[in-house]
Tab-separated table of N, CA and C in Angstrom:
chain	number	residue	atom	x	y	z
A	1014	GLY	N	0.813	-1.198	0.000
A	1014	GLY	CA	0.000	0.000	0.000
A	1014	GLY	C	0.846	1.247	0.000
A	1015	SER	N	0.184	2.362	-0.042
A	1015	SER	CA	0.888	3.640	-0.101
A	1015	SER	C	1.529	4.020	1.228
A	1016	ALA	N	1.082	3.387	2.339
A	1016	ALA	CA	1.648	3.705	3.652
A	1016	ALA	C	3.105	3.275	3.762
A	1017	THR	N	3.508	2.286	2.952
A	1017	THR	CA	4.884	1.814	2.999
A	1017	THR	C	5.711	2.333	1.825
A	1018	ASP	N	5.101	3.103	0.959
A	1018	ASP	CA	5.806	3.703	-0.161
A	1018	ASP	C	6.900	4.619	0.400
A	1019	PRO	N	8.140	4.488	-0.091
A	1019	PRO	CA	9.246	5.295	0.449
A	1019	PRO	C	8.958	6.806	0.442
A	1020	GLN	N	8.267	7.251	-0.590
A	1020	GLN	CA	7.937	8.679	-0.667
A	1020	GLN	C	6.947	9.061	0.436
A	1021	SER	N	5.972	8.203	0.719
A	1021	SER	CA	5.005	8.456	1.786
A	1021	SER	C	5.675	8.432	3.157
A	1022	VAL	N	6.580	7.485	3.345
A	1022	VAL	CA	7.305	7.383	4.611
A	1022	VAL	C	8.137	8.648	4.828
A	1023	HIS	N	8.802	9.092	3.786
A	1023	HIS	CA	9.617	10.305	3.870
A	1023	HIS	C	8.739	11.523	4.175
A	1024	ALA	N	7.600	11.630	3.506
A	1024	ALA	CA	6.692	12.758	3.724
A	1024	ALA	C	6.160	12.759	5.154
A	1025	ARG	N	5.821	11.592	5.680
A	1025	ARG	CA	5.320	11.493	7.054
A	1025	ARG	C	6.396	11.909	8.049
A	1026	ALA	N	7.626	11.448	7.827
A	1026	ALA	CA	8.736	11.801	8.711
A	1026	ALA	C	8.983	13.312	8.675
A	1027	ARG	N	8.873	13.897	7.488
A	1027	ARG	CA	9.060	15.345	7.345
A	1027	ARG	C	7.976	16.106	8.108
A	1028	ARG	N	6.722	15.673	7.982
A	1028	ARG	CA	5.615	16.322	8.707
A	1028	ARG	C	5.801	16.214	10.211
A	1029	GLU	N	6.247	15.050	10.676
A	1029	GLU	CA	6.474	14.852	12.102
A	1029	GLU	C	7.585	15.763	12.610
A	1030	LYS	N	8.630	15.922	11.808
A	1030	LYS	CA	9.740	16.798	12.193
A	1030	LYS	C	9.280	18.255	12.259
A	1031	ILE	N	8.477	18.665	11.294
A	1031	ILE	CA	7.936	20.032	11.291
A	1031	ILE	C	7.063	20.247	12.519
A	1032	ALA	N	6.203	19.289	12.826
A	1032	ALA	CA	5.318	19.401	13.994
A	1032	ALA	C	6.133	19.490	15.279
A	1033	GLU	N	7.192	18.707	15.378
A	1033	GLU	CA	8.058	18.734	16.566
A	1033	GLU	C	8.720	20.098	16.721
A	1034	ARG	N	9.216	20.635	15.617
A	1034	ARG	CA	9.874	21.950	15.659
A	1034	ARG	C	8.872	23.052	16.022
A	1035	LEU	N	7.651	22.944	15.520
A	1035	LEU	CA	6.636	23.939	15.855
A	1035	LEU	C	6.288	23.879	17.337
A	1036	ARG	N	6.229	22.684	17.904
A	1036	ARG	CA	5.970	22.551	19.350
A	1036	ARG	C	7.082	23.196	20.163
A	1037	LYS	N	8.324	23.003	19.747
A	1037	LYS	CA	9.451	23.625	20.444
A	1037	LYS	C	9.372	25.143	20.339
A	1038	LEU	N	9.024	25.633	19.163
A	1038	LEU	CA	8.908	27.076	18.958
A	1038	LEU	C	7.789	27.657	19.819
A	1039	GLN	N	6.685	26.924	19.951
A	1039	GLN	CA	5.574	27.386	20.783
A	1039	GLN	C	6.017	27.641	22.215
A	1040	HIS	N	6.946	26.837	22.710
A	1040	HIS	CA	7.422	26.997	24.081
A	1040	HIS	C	8.382	28.169	24.230
A	1041	LEU	N	9.007	28.584	23.142
A	1041	LEU	CA	9.965	29.686	23.198
A	1041	LEU	C	9.310	31.051	23.050
A	1042	ILE	N	8.176	31.097	22.377
A	1042	ILE	CA	7.510	32.361	22.072
A	1042	ILE	C	6.451	32.658	23.127
A	1043	PRO	N	6.464	33.870	23.693
A	1043	PRO	CA	5.410	34.220	24.654
A	1043	PRO	C	4.027	34.013	24.043
A	1044	ASN	N	3.153	33.325	24.735
A	1044	ASN	CA	1.785	33.015	24.289
A	1044	ASN	C	1.753	32.161	23.032
A	1045	GLY	N	2.837	31.479	22.699
A	1045	GLY	CA	2.921	30.682	21.480
A	1045	GLY	C	1.934	29.533	21.426
A	1046	GLY	N	1.620	28.953	22.554
A	1046	GLY	CA	0.719	27.811	22.575
A	1046	GLY	C	-0.745	28.180	22.570
A	1047	LYS	N	-1.044	29.461	22.629
A	1047	LYS	CA	-2.439	29.901	22.746
A	1047	LYS	C	-3.019	30.421	21.434
A	1048	VAL	N	-2.263	30.300	20.339
A	1048	VAL	CA	-2.705	30.843	19.054
A	1048	VAL	C	-2.506	29.816	17.946
A	1049	ASP	N	-3.066	30.114	16.772
A	1049	ASP	CA	-2.893	29.220	15.625
A	1049	ASP	C	-1.457	29.335	15.093
A	1050	ILE	N	-1.081	28.429	14.223
A	1050	ILE	CA	0.300	28.337	13.733
A	1050	ILE	C	0.725	29.614	13.012
A	1051	VAL	N	-0.117	30.164	12.164
A	1051	VAL	CA	0.252	31.360	11.408
A	1051	VAL	C	0.521	32.520	12.357
A	1052	THR	N	-0.354	32.700	13.343
A	1052	THR	CA	-0.169	33.777	14.314
A	1052	THR	C	1.095	33.530	15.134
A	1053	MET	N	1.334	32.278	15.517
A	1053	MET	CA	2.520	31.955	16.293
A	1053	MET	C	3.792	32.261	15.503
A	1054	LEU	N	3.812	31.919	14.215
A	1054	LEU	CA	4.979	32.216	13.387
A	1054	LEU	C	5.181	33.723	13.249
A	1055	ASP	N	4.094	34.458	13.118
A	1055	ASP	CA	4.167	35.919	13.053
A	1055	ASP	C	4.731	36.470	14.362
A	1056	GLU	N	4.256	35.940	15.486
A	1056	GLU	CA	4.762	36.350	16.796
A	1056	GLU	C	6.243	36.010	16.925
A	1057	ALA	N	6.648	34.862	16.400
A	1057	ALA	CA	8.051	34.458	16.460
A	1057	ALA	C	8.928	35.446	15.707
A	1058	VAL	N	8.478	35.881	14.540
A	1058	VAL	CA	9.236	36.866	13.757
A	1058	VAL	C	9.384	38.156	14.555
A	1059	HIS	N	8.289	38.635	15.130
A	1059	HIS	CA	8.340	39.878	15.906
A	1059	HIS	C	9.224	39.717	17.144
A	1060	TYR	N	9.164	38.573	17.783
A	1060	TYR	CA	9.961	38.333	18.981
A	1060	TYR	C	11.452	38.297	18.646
A	1061	VAL	N	11.813	37.651	17.554
A	1061	VAL	CA	13.219	37.613	17.140
A	1061	VAL	C	13.697	39.018	16.778
A	1062	GLN	N	12.856	39.804	16.109
A	1062	GLN	CA	13.222	41.185	15.797
A	1062	GLN	C	13.442	41.981	17.081
A	1063	PHE	N	12.572	41.788	18.068
A	1063	PHE	CA	12.717	42.449	19.366
A	1063	PHE	C	14.044	42.054	20.020
A	1064	LEU	N	14.355	40.759	20.005
A	1064	LEU	CA	15.598	40.293	20.615
A	1064	LEU	C	16.822	40.868	19.900
A	1065	LYS	N	16.754	40.976	18.585
A	1065	LYS	CA	17.859	41.561	17.827
A	1065	LYS	C	18.064	43.021	18.214
A	1066	ARG	N	16.945	43.756	18.407
A	1066	ARG	CA	17.060	45.156	18.840
A	1066	ARG	C	17.679	45.238	20.230
A	1067	GLN	N	17.323	44.304	21.108
A	1067	GLN	CA	17.896	44.284	22.451
A	1067	GLN	C	19.404	44.052	22.397
A	1068	VAL	N	19.842	43.138	21.552
A	1068	VAL	CA	21.273	42.866	21.403
A	1068	VAL	C	21.982	44.116	20.895
A	1069	THR	N	21.399	44.776	19.905
A	1069	THR	CA	21.993	45.999	19.362
A	1069	THR	C	22.104	47.060	20.448
A	1070	LEU	N	21.058	47.218	21.233
A	1070	LEU	CA	21.068	48.196	22.315
A	1070	LEU	C	22.144	47.858	23.339
A	1071	LEU	N	22.241	46.612	23.723
A	1071	LEU	CA	23.225	46.216	24.728
A	1071	LEU	C	24.658	46.342	24.220
A	1072	LYS	N	24.840	46.261	22.911
A	1072	LYS	CA	26.174	46.414	22.327
A	1072	LYS	C	26.581	47.879	22.212
A	1073	SER	N	25.610	48.776	22.249
A	1073	SER	CA	25.908	50.186	21.990
A	1073	SER	C	26.600	50.836	23.189
A	1074	ASP	N	27.502	51.746	22.894
A	1074	ASP	CA	28.196	52.503	23.939
A	1074	ASP	C	27.229	53.405	24.687
A	1075	GLU	N	26.233	53.887	23.980
A	1075	GLU	CA	25.262	54.800	24.585
A	1075	GLU	C	24.519	54.139	25.758
A	1076	TYR	N	24.208	52.868	25.629
A	1076	TYR	CA	23.529	52.139	26.703
A	1076	TYR	C	24.385	52.110	27.957
A	1077	TRP	N	25.661	51.835	27.779
A	1077	TRP	CA	26.548	51.677	28.929
A	1077	TRP	C	26.912	53.001	29.569
A	1078	MET	N	26.762	54.113	28.845
A	1078	MET	CA	27.026	55.436	29.431
A	1078	MET	C	26.040	55.736	30.544
A	1079	TYR	N	24.801	55.234	30.419
A	1079	TYR	CA	23.751	55.541	31.391
A	1079	TYR	C	23.560	54.426	32.418
A	1080	ALA	N	24.289	53.346	32.279
A	1080	ALA	CA	24.113	52.209	33.196
A	1080	ALA	C	24.745	52.486	34.549
């Protein structure tokens, strides 16, 4: 049957890997588990952008002048 077809097995393994990665991402993103996948991915993008801005701020000399 098609369940043992190598292409089907590969596709199933790929879907399982994607689902596993999405579950991990849900735990990293604030409120990630409370929304649909599209919203969670959008939140992940915004959260990573926020973190990048934080790194830039912490690297700046201006931040440390006022610390």
